[in-house]
Amino acid sequence: MADPLHASAFSGLAGLATGALLALVFGGGLFVAGRAFRAARRAAGLKAAHPDEPWLHRPEWAGGRIRDSAHLSAVTLGILAAAWLVLSLVILFAVFGDGSSDPLARAVAAGFTLIGVVLAGFALREVLRLRKFGRSTFELADTPGVIGGTLGGLLFARLPTLPRSGVQLRLQSIHRRSSGAGKQRTTREHLLWEDAARLPPEKISTTSRRRATIPVYFEIPYTCEPARRADADNEYLWRLRAEAAFSGLDYRTCFEVPVFRTAASDPGFQARAGGGTASTPIAEEVWRARGIRLHEGPEAALTMDIPGFGRALLLLPGVVLGAGFLALTVFLHSIGAPILVQGLVALLGALFLAGCLGALFTRVRLEADRNGITVTRKCLGFTRRRLLAAANFDRAIPAEGINYGGTPFHNLSLLNRKGRHLSIGLGLKSLVAVQDLCRRIENAVRP
């Protein structure tokens, strides 16, 4: 039997934890609402002053200096982790405070708390990254970037040393689409266009205070979509990303930049990949980093070997969800829930875990020539082979995979003439690299 004094103490702590959680949620909501209200009021004034110049509707765009949002990911993850851990304390108090000896209840409570600890680890990583690199600033050479023209400027960053492999820059055009209503409303982002360039260390200037100046220059085709909100469900935006490898945490930053169609837009403008500044072929560099090996034989025949998904950390959410569903199945069984419910929850957990394990251990070989395409998959001793004859092959296109932290990872899809597709998991951040692979496959089948 539980000690009444002991249970009362746990009850009091649970009340404090619940109050702290409510205060955190309420206070955070007020802070976010206040900032959003001030930003909306300021934007309304700029729109009234410049009705025909949308690139002046945001203060940072109008000023030509854009600061990154590195602190937002740290704050967001920190608040989420704090709320999860406080809720975990409430659950722990409820389970252990009454002296319950039920091992299943304790296991579920401990698992829920473990997820909070993992979230706290992610939040700490972002805080350490922010402390190491600070916030970066992108200064536009001209406002705005021009469709059928260029986007240029200087990126000011705090780097501990010059990165040996240089800085990789990516400019992305994104379509953000929302669907559904109420609790069923979802938002997805689709990458419409991307260009990339890697600047070698000698093109990056530094000062004694570890401040680095990184030149940015991209050429944008006239066919791209300008930044705009088409309606309540569709928005087009542009992002500039920069990454550099360091020991420990890597440098990463992201800016939302103004790119519009203006009087300076040239329909005949011929955009060069990487603005003509790429020092090495970005696509080949991305393949090597992912472990993809390409061999081109006679008559443009192509062989491509793809290892298992190399970013195990990105699969952690799927593993946690799968394990959570299986733990929930055990709990439902203990309370006598309907067998159908138990089976559905267990199936979800098994699918999550199977998908993650398959992504880690599946190796793929793609062979393409004038006769068609052969795709061979090997996973844990099992082999599966698919054939696509050249007469039935239509085209190869990039396909979006998982989205992690706002960064989409791209796969490859082979389409036949009936519209059916054969998907190949690549897990590449660079759309340019996937598009290059698509071109090589099509050239191998139709030289």
Short mmCIF file of C-alpha atoms in Angstrom, two decimals:
data_model
loop_
_atom_site.label_atom_id
_atom_site.label_comp_id
_atom_site.label_asym_id
_atom_site.label_seq_id
_atom_site.Cartn_x
_atom_site.Cartn_y
_atom_site.Cartn_z
CA MET A 1 0.00 0.00 0.00
CA ALA A 2 1.30 3.47 -0.87
CA ASP A 3 2.49 5.83 1.86
CA PRO A 4 -0.08 8.73 2.04
CA LEU A 5 2.64 11.28 2.84
CA HIS A 6 4.78 10.01 -0.01
CA ALA A 7 1.84 10.11 -2.41
CA SER A 8 0.94 13.62 -1.27
CA ALA A 9 4.47 14.83 -1.99
CA PHE A 10 4.35 13.34 -5.47
CA SER A 11 0.94 14.90 -6.04
CA GLY A 12 2.28 18.32 -5.08
CA LEU A 13 5.25 17.96 -7.43
CA ALA A 14 2.94 16.86 -10.22
CA GLY A 15 0.84 19.97 -9.65
CA LEU A 16 3.93 22.17 -9.83
CA ALA A 17 5.06 20.47 -13.03
CA THR A 18 1.63 20.90 -14.61
CA GLY A 19 1.57 24.57 -13.63
CA ALA A 20 5.05 25.08 -15.09
CA LEU A 21 3.95 23.46 -18.35
CA LEU A 22 0.87 25.67 -18.61
CA ALA A 23 2.93 28.77 -17.82
CA LEU A 24 5.48 27.81 -20.47
CA VAL A 25 2.82 27.25 -23.13
CA PHE A 26 0.85 30.39 -22.22
CA GLY A 27 3.92 32.62 -21.93
CA GLY A 28 5.41 31.31 -25.17
CA GLY A 29 2.10 31.82 -26.94
CA LEU A 30 1.88 35.44 -25.76
CA PHE A 31 5.46 36.14 -26.85
CA VAL A 32 4.95 34.65 -30.32
CA ALA A 33 1.60 36.42 -30.76
CA GLY A 34 3.13 39.76 -29.75
CA ARG A 35 5.99 39.44 -32.22
CA ALA A 36 3.63 38.35 -34.99
CA PHE A 37 1.33 41.32 -34.35
CA ARG A 38 4.20 43.83 -34.49
CA ALA A 39 5.61 42.25 -37.66
CA ALA A 40 2.18 42.27 -39.35
CA ARG A 41 1.60 45.93 -38.49
CA ARG A 42 5.00 46.92 -39.85
CA ALA A 43 4.49 44.87 -43.03
CA ALA A 44 1.10 46.50 -43.60
CA GLY A 45 2.75 49.92 -43.54
CA LEU A 46 5.40 48.85 -46.05
CA LYS A 47 2.76 47.37 -48.38
CA ALA A 48 0.82 50.62 -48.32
CA ALA A 49 3.97 52.60 -49.12
CA HIS A 50 5.17 50.26 -51.92
CA PRO A 51 2.11 48.54 -53.43
CA ASP A 52 3.89 47.57 -56.68
CA GLU A 53 7.22 46.51 -55.14
CA PRO A 54 6.63 43.35 -53.07
CA TRP A 55 10.36 43.00 -52.33
CA LEU A 56 10.01 46.06 -50.09
CA HIS A 57 7.13 44.62 -48.05
CA ARG A 58 9.45 43.04 -45.49
CA PRO A 59 11.79 45.20 -43.40
CA GLU A 60 14.85 42.97 -43.83
CA TRP A 61 14.33 42.81 -47.60
CA ALA A 62 13.82 46.56 -47.86
CA GLY A 63 17.03 47.16 -45.91
CA GLY A 64 19.02 44.72 -48.03
CA ARG A 65 20.37 42.88 -44.95
CA ILE A 66 18.82 39.55 -43.96
CA ARG A 67 19.68 37.71 -40.74
CA ASP A 68 19.35 33.94 -40.56
CA SER A 69 16.91 32.11 -38.31
CA ALA A 70 19.44 29.86 -36.56
CA HIS A 71 18.15 30.92 -33.14
CA LEU A 72 14.58 29.90 -34.00
CA SER A 73 15.38 26.19 -34.35
CA ALA A 74 17.22 26.25 -31.02
CA VAL A 75 14.33 28.04 -29.30
CA THR A 76 11.65 25.86 -30.91
CA LEU A 77 13.40 22.60 -30.03
CA GLY A 78 14.15 23.92 -26.54
CA ILE A 79 10.50 24.77 -25.85
CA LEU A 80 9.33 21.43 -27.26
CA ALA A 81 11.87 19.50 -25.20
CA ALA A 82 11.03 21.45 -22.04
CA ALA A 83 7.29 20.89 -22.49
CA TRP A 84 7.85 17.18 -23.18
CA LEU A 85 10.06 16.75 -20.11
CA VAL A 86 7.60 18.58 -17.86
CA LEU A 87 4.80 16.37 -19.16
CA SER A 88 7.06 13.37 -18.58
CA LEU A 89 7.47 14.42 -14.95
CA VAL A 90 3.70 14.52 -14.56
CA ILE A 91 3.46 10.99 -15.97
CA LEU A 92 6.31 9.75 -13.79
CA PHE A 93 4.68 11.23 -10.69
CA ALA A 94 1.37 9.62 -11.63
CA VAL A 95 2.97 6.20 -12.15
CA PHE A 96 5.49 6.11 -9.32
CA GLY A 97 3.70 8.38 -6.87
CA ASP A 98 0.97 5.88 -6.01
CA GLY A 99 3.46 3.13 -5.27
CA SER A 100 2.37 1.13 -8.31
CA SER A 101 4.53 -1.90 -9.03
CA ASP A 102 3.15 -2.46 -12.53
CA PRO A 103 6.33 -2.89 -14.64
CA LEU A 104 4.51 -2.14 -17.90
CA ALA A 105 3.28 1.26 -16.69
CA ARG A 106 6.77 2.10 -15.49
CA ALA A 107 8.28 1.02 -18.81
CA VAL A 108 5.86 3.20 -20.78
CA ALA A 109 6.55 6.19 -18.51
CA ALA A 110 10.30 5.68 -18.83
CA GLY A 111 10.03 5.40 -22.63
CA PHE A 112 8.02 8.61 -22.84
CA THR A 113 10.67 10.35 -20.72
CA LEU A 114 13.45 8.97 -22.93
CA ILE A 115 11.90 10.67 -25.96
CA GLY A 116 12.03 13.96 -24.05
CA VAL A 117 15.71 13.39 -23.28
CA VAL A 118 16.39 12.79 -27.00
CA LEU A 119 14.57 16.02 -27.88
CA ALA A 120 16.61 17.85 -25.25
CA GLY A 121 19.76 16.46 -26.89
CA PHE A 122 18.69 17.85 -30.27
CA ALA A 123 17.93 21.22 -28.66
CA LEU A 124 21.34 21.26 -26.95
CA ARG A 125 23.03 20.53 -30.27
CA GLU A 126 21.35 23.55 -31.87
CA VAL A 127 22.27 25.75 -28.90
CA LEU A 128 25.92 24.66 -29.18
CA ARG A 129 25.85 25.29 -32.93
CA LEU A 130 24.46 28.79 -32.31
CA ARG A 131 27.16 29.43 -29.71
CA LYS A 132 29.90 28.21 -32.06
CA PHE A 133 28.85 30.09 -35.20
CA GLY A 134 26.45 32.77 -33.98
CA ARG A 135 23.97 34.26 -36.42
CA SER A 136 24.91 34.98 -40.02
CA THR A 137 23.87 37.90 -42.22
CA PHE A 138 23.32 38.04 -45.98
CA GLU A 139 23.76 41.46 -47.59
CA LEU A 140 22.15 41.77 -51.01
CA ALA A 141 24.14 43.39 -53.80
CA ASP A 142 20.86 44.53 -55.37
CA THR A 143 17.30 44.21 -54.13
CA PRO A 144 15.66 42.04 -55.29
CA GLY A 145 17.20 39.00 -56.95
CA VAL A 146 15.88 38.92 -60.52
CA ILE A 147 14.07 36.13 -62.38
CA GLY A 148 15.87 35.97 -65.72
CA GLY A 149 18.85 37.64 -64.06
CA THR A 150 20.99 37.21 -60.96
CA LEU A 151 21.02 37.09 -57.17
CA GLY A 152 24.24 38.27 -55.58
CA GLY A 153 25.66 39.60 -52.36
CA LEU A 154 27.92 38.85 -49.42
CA LEU A 155 27.31 36.36 -46.63
CA PHE A 156 28.90 37.36 -43.31
CA ALA A 157 29.53 34.44 -40.96
CA ARG A 158 31.52 33.64 -37.82
CA LEU A 159 33.74 30.68 -38.67
CA PRO A 160 36.43 29.28 -36.32
CA THR A 161 38.78 28.58 -39.28
CA LEU A 162 38.63 28.46 -43.05
CA PRO A 163 36.80 25.24 -43.98
CA ARG A 164 39.15 22.91 -45.87
CA SER A 165 36.45 21.80 -48.28
CA GLY A 166 35.09 25.31 -48.77
CA VAL A 167 31.48 26.46 -48.42
CA GLN A 168 28.60 24.93 -50.35
CA LEU A 169 25.90 27.40 -51.39
CA ARG A 170 22.44 26.41 -52.60
CA LEU A 171 19.66 28.60 -53.97
CA GLN A 172 16.22 26.95 -53.93
CA SER A 173 12.80 27.80 -55.33
CA ILE A 174 10.10 26.19 -53.17
CA HIS A 175 6.34 25.71 -53.52
CA ARG A 176 4.67 25.51 -50.10
CA ARG A 177 1.20 23.98 -50.39
CA SER A 178 -1.40 23.55 -47.65
CA SER A 179 -4.43 21.29 -47.83
CA GLY A 180 -7.28 20.21 -45.58
CA ALA A 181 -8.94 22.19 -42.81
CA GLY A 182 -8.83 22.39 -39.05
CA LYS A 183 -6.92 19.55 -37.40
CA GLN A 184 -6.60 17.81 -40.77
CA ARG A 185 -4.72 20.72 -42.37
CA THR A 186 -1.23 19.79 -43.55
CA THR A 187 1.55 21.75 -45.25
CA ARG A 188 4.18 20.33 -47.60
CA GLU A 189 7.06 21.94 -49.43
CA HIS A 190 8.08 20.97 -52.97
CA LEU A 191 11.43 21.94 -54.42
CA LEU A 192 10.82 23.44 -57.88
CA TRP A 193 14.34 24.48 -58.84
CA GLU A 194 17.79 24.44 -57.28
CA ASP A 195 21.30 25.52 -58.14
CA ALA A 196 24.45 24.87 -56.15
CA ALA A 197 28.05 26.04 -56.06
CA ARG A 198 31.00 25.26 -53.82
CA LEU A 199 33.39 28.10 -53.06
CA PRO A 200 36.98 27.01 -52.30
CA PRO A 201 38.70 28.43 -49.18
CA GLU A 202 40.79 30.88 -51.23
CA LYS A 203 37.61 32.71 -52.30
CA ILE A 204 36.56 33.30 -48.68
CA SER A 205 38.05 36.30 -46.88
CA THR A 206 38.42 36.41 -43.08
CA THR A 207 39.34 38.91 -40.37
CA SER A 208 41.18 38.52 -37.07
CA ARG A 209 37.84 38.20 -35.26
CA ARG A 210 36.90 35.01 -37.12
CA ARG A 211 34.47 36.90 -39.33
CA ALA A 212 34.27 35.39 -42.80
CA THR A 213 32.95 37.09 -45.93
CA ILE A 214 31.51 34.66 -48.48
CA PRO A 215 30.60 35.96 -51.96
CA VAL A 216 27.27 34.74 -53.32
CA TYR A 217 26.33 34.76 -57.00
CA PHE A 218 23.62 32.78 -58.80
CA GLU A 219 22.03 33.06 -62.22
CA ILE A 220 18.27 32.40 -62.30
CA PRO A 221 16.35 31.12 -65.37
CA TYR A 222 13.42 33.18 -66.62
CA THR A 223 11.09 30.17 -66.25
CA CYS A 224 11.32 30.13 -62.43
CA GLU A 225 8.46 31.22 -60.18
CA PRO A 226 8.85 34.55 -58.32
CA ALA A 227 8.30 34.76 -54.57
CA ARG A 228 4.63 35.35 -53.86
CA ARG A 229 1.56 34.09 -52.03
CA ALA A 230 -0.77 32.89 -54.76
CA ASP A 231 -3.66 32.21 -52.37
CA ALA A 232 -4.31 30.98 -48.84
CA ASP A 233 -3.06 27.49 -49.73
CA ASN A 234 -0.16 28.19 -52.08
CA GLU A 235 3.02 30.15 -51.49
CA TYR A 236 6.22 30.40 -53.53
CA LEU A 237 9.44 31.31 -51.74
CA TRP A 238 13.20 31.32 -52.24
CA ARG A 239 15.85 30.10 -49.81
CA LEU A 240 19.60 30.56 -49.76
CA ARG A 241 21.46 27.87 -47.82
CA ALA A 242 25.13 27.66 -46.86
CA GLU A 243 26.98 24.71 -45.33
CA ALA A 244 30.59 24.01 -44.36
CA ALA A 245 32.20 21.01 -42.68
CA PHE A 246 34.12 21.46 -39.41
CA SER A 247 35.28 19.15 -36.64
CA GLY A 248 32.37 18.59 -34.29
CA LEU A 249 29.35 20.61 -35.38
CA ASP A 250 29.10 21.78 -38.99
CA TYR A 251 28.18 25.28 -40.09
CA ARG A 252 24.66 25.61 -41.51
CA THR A 253 22.56 28.65 -42.22
CA CYS A 254 19.47 29.54 -44.21
CA PHE A 255 17.91 32.79 -45.47
CA GLU A 256 14.59 33.53 -47.14
CA VAL A 257 15.57 35.86 -49.97
CA PRO A 258 13.57 38.14 -52.33
CA VAL A 259 13.55 36.87 -55.92
CA PHE A 260 11.04 38.51 -58.26
CA ARG A 261 10.27 39.20 -61.89
CA THR A 262 11.06 42.88 -62.50
CA ALA A 263 11.65 45.27 -65.39
CA ALA A 264 15.22 43.94 -65.50
CA SER A 265 14.06 40.35 -66.15
CA ASP A 266 15.36 39.04 -69.49
CA PRO A 267 13.34 36.23 -71.19
CA GLY A 268 16.42 35.24 -73.19
CA PHE A 269 18.76 35.07 -70.21
CA GLN A 270 20.92 31.91 -70.27
CA ALA A 271 21.58 30.89 -66.68
CA ARG A 272 24.79 28.96 -65.95
CA ALA A 273 24.89 26.29 -63.25
CA GLY A 274 26.41 27.66 -60.08
CA GLY A 275 26.57 31.09 -61.69
CA GLY A 276 29.77 29.89 -63.32
CA THR A 277 31.51 29.94 -59.91
CA ALA A 278 31.49 26.25 -58.95
CA SER A 279 35.08 25.05 -58.47
CA THR A 280 34.20 21.33 -58.68
CA PRO A 281 31.21 19.48 -60.16
CA ILE A 282 28.71 19.65 -57.32
CA ALA A 283 26.81 16.56 -58.44
CA GLU A 284 29.86 14.28 -58.42
CA GLU A 285 30.92 15.64 -55.04
CA VAL A 286 27.47 14.88 -53.58
CA TRP A 287 27.54 11.32 -54.96
CA ARG A 288 30.95 10.63 -53.41
CA ALA A 289 29.84 11.95 -50.03
CA ARG A 290 26.77 9.67 -50.15
CA GLY A 291 28.87 6.67 -51.21
CA ILE A 292 27.24 6.36 -54.65
CA ARG A 293 29.59 4.89 -57.26
CA LEU A 294 29.06 5.45 -60.98
CA HIS A 295 30.75 3.66 -63.85
CA GLU A 296 30.12 4.64 -67.46
CA GLY A 297 30.92 1.96 -70.02
CA PRO A 298 30.95 1.91 -73.81
CA GLU A 299 28.03 3.44 -75.72
CA ALA A 300 27.03 5.49 -72.63
CA ALA A 301 26.09 2.35 -70.61
CA LEU A 302 25.77 3.22 -66.92
CA THR A 303 26.20 1.22 -63.71
CA MET A 304 25.32 2.84 -60.38
CA ASP A 305 25.86 1.29 -56.93
CA ILE A 306 23.90 2.85 -54.06
CA PRO A 307 24.68 1.87 -50.44
CA GLY A 308 22.14 1.84 -47.62
CA PHE A 309 20.90 5.16 -46.27
CA GLY A 310 23.95 6.73 -44.61
CA ARG A 311 22.21 9.21 -42.33
CA ALA A 312 21.05 6.94 -39.52
CA LEU A 313 20.29 9.92 -37.28
CA LEU A 314 17.55 11.06 -39.68
CA LEU A 315 15.82 7.73 -39.19
CA LEU A 316 15.72 8.15 -35.40
CA PRO A 317 12.21 9.71 -35.37
CA GLY A 318 10.88 6.72 -37.32
CA VAL A 319 12.58 4.28 -34.95
CA VAL A 320 11.20 6.12 -31.91
CA LEU A 321 7.69 6.12 -33.40
CA GLY A 322 7.90 2.44 -34.26
CA ALA A 323 9.12 1.51 -30.78
CA GLY A 324 6.47 3.76 -29.25
CA PHE A 325 3.67 2.04 -31.18
CA LEU A 326 4.94 -1.39 -30.11
CA ALA A 327 5.12 -0.26 -26.47
CA LEU A 328 1.58 1.09 -26.80
CA THR A 329 0.51 -2.31 -28.14
CA VAL A 330 1.80 -3.99 -24.99
CA PHE A 331 -0.04 -1.44 -22.87
CA LEU A 332 -3.29 -1.94 -24.81
CA HIS A 333 -2.96 -5.69 -24.36
CA SER A 334 -2.51 -5.27 -20.60
CA ILE A 335 -5.73 -3.28 -20.25
CA GLY A 336 -7.71 -5.66 -22.45
CA ALA A 337 -8.20 -3.39 -25.48
CA PRO A 338 -9.92 -4.91 -28.55
CA ILE A 339 -7.71 -7.24 -30.56
CA LEU A 340 -8.33 -5.23 -33.75
CA VAL A 341 -7.00 -2.04 -32.12
CA GLN A 342 -3.97 -3.89 -30.79
CA GLY A 343 -3.29 -5.34 -34.23
CA LEU A 344 -3.52 -1.99 -36.03
CA VAL A 345 -1.19 -0.25 -33.56
CA ALA A 346 1.29 -3.15 -33.73
CA LEU A 347 1.17 -3.05 -37.55
CA LEU A 348 1.99 0.67 -37.55
CA GLY A 349 4.96 0.09 -35.27
CA ALA A 350 6.23 -2.81 -37.36
CA LEU A 351 5.93 -0.77 -40.58
CA PHE A 352 7.90 2.15 -39.13
CA LEU A 353 10.69 -0.13 -37.89
CA ALA A 354 10.76 -2.20 -41.09
CA GLY A 355 10.98 0.95 -43.22
CA CYS A 356 13.90 2.31 -41.18
CA LEU A 357 15.78 -1.01 -41.19
CA GLY A 358 15.19 -1.39 -44.91
CA ALA A 359 16.54 2.10 -45.59
CA LEU A 360 19.68 1.35 -43.57
CA PHE A 361 20.56 -2.05 -45.02
CA THR A 362 19.21 -2.09 -48.59
CA ARG A 363 21.87 -1.84 -51.31
CA VAL A 364 20.83 -1.04 -54.87
CA ARG A 365 22.54 -1.54 -58.21
CA LEU A 366 21.12 0.20 -61.28
CA GLU A 367 22.31 -0.84 -64.74
CA ALA A 368 21.16 1.18 -67.76
CA ASP A 369 21.94 0.67 -71.45
CA ARG A 370 20.15 0.65 -74.81
CA ASN A 371 18.19 -2.47 -73.83
CA GLY A 372 16.66 -0.85 -70.74
CA ILE A 373 17.19 -0.59 -67.00
CA THR A 374 17.82 -3.32 -64.42
CA VAL A 375 17.40 -2.49 -60.72
CA THR A 376 18.72 -5.04 -58.20
CA ARG A 377 18.01 -4.62 -54.48
CA LYS A 378 19.80 -6.61 -51.75
CA CYS A 379 18.77 -6.48 -48.09
CA LEU A 380 19.84 -8.88 -45.32
CA GLY A 381 20.45 -11.75 -47.75
CA PHE A 382 17.32 -11.19 -49.86
CA THR A 383 17.61 -10.15 -53.52
CA ARG A 384 14.97 -8.61 -55.77
CA ARG A 385 15.44 -7.66 -59.41
CA ARG A 386 13.22 -5.39 -61.54
CA LEU A 387 13.51 -4.91 -65.30
CA LEU A 388 12.31 -1.94 -67.35
CA ALA A 389 12.68 -2.41 -71.10
CA ALA A 390 13.87 0.54 -73.16
CA ALA A 391 10.66 0.44 -75.21
CA ASN A 392 8.60 0.97 -72.03
CA PHE A 393 10.88 3.55 -70.39
CA ASP A 394 9.56 7.12 -70.39
CA ARG A 395 11.87 9.23 -68.23
CA ALA A 396 13.73 9.53 -64.92
CA ILE A 397 12.67 12.28 -62.50
CA PRO A 398 13.59 13.43 -58.98
CA ALA A 399 11.15 12.46 -56.22
CA GLU A 400 10.87 14.00 -52.77
CA GLY A 401 11.62 11.76 -49.80
CA ILE A 402 11.65 12.60 -46.11
CA ASN A 403 11.81 16.19 -44.89
CA TYR A 404 14.08 16.77 -41.90
CA GLY A 405 14.28 20.16 -40.22
CA GLY A 406 12.87 21.88 -43.31
CA THR A 407 15.44 20.18 -45.55
CA PRO A 408 13.97 17.82 -48.19
CA PHE A 409 15.91 14.72 -49.16
CA HIS A 410 15.46 13.57 -52.75
CA ASN A 411 15.11 10.16 -54.34
CA LEU A 412 14.94 8.92 -57.92
CA SER A 413 11.84 7.71 -59.77
CA LEU A 414 11.82 5.79 -63.06
CA LEU A 415 8.59 6.22 -65.04
CA ASN A 416 7.27 3.85 -67.69
CA ARG A 417 4.97 4.86 -70.54
CA LYS A 418 1.87 3.91 -68.51
CA GLY A 419 2.77 6.42 -65.79
CA ARG A 420 3.85 3.82 -63.23
CA HIS A 421 7.03 4.50 -61.36
CA LEU A 422 9.89 2.56 -59.81
CA SER A 423 11.36 4.43 -56.83
CA ILE A 424 15.02 4.29 -55.80
CA GLY A 425 16.00 5.77 -52.45
CA LEU A 426 18.97 8.12 -52.66
CA GLY A 427 18.54 10.44 -49.68
CA LEU A 428 20.34 13.36 -51.37
CA LYS A 429 19.84 16.94 -50.24
CA SER A 430 20.99 18.28 -53.60
CA LEU A 431 18.31 18.37 -56.29
CA VAL A 432 21.04 19.24 -58.80
CA ALA A 433 22.80 15.92 -58.11
CA VAL A 434 19.58 13.93 -58.62
CA GLN A 435 18.76 15.80 -61.84
CA ASP A 436 22.24 14.98 -63.15
CA LEU A 437 21.68 11.30 -62.39
CA CYS A 438 18.36 11.44 -64.25
CA ARG A 439 20.07 12.90 -67.33
CA ARG A 440 22.76 10.21 -67.28
CA ILE A 441 20.20 7.40 -67.02
CA GLU A 442 18.15 8.82 -69.91
CA ASN A 443 21.29 9.23 -72.03
CA ALA A 444 22.25 5.60 -71.33
CA VAL A 445 18.87 4.28 -72.49
CA ARG A 446 18.48 6.77 -75.35
CA PRO A 447 22.05 7.78 -76.38
#
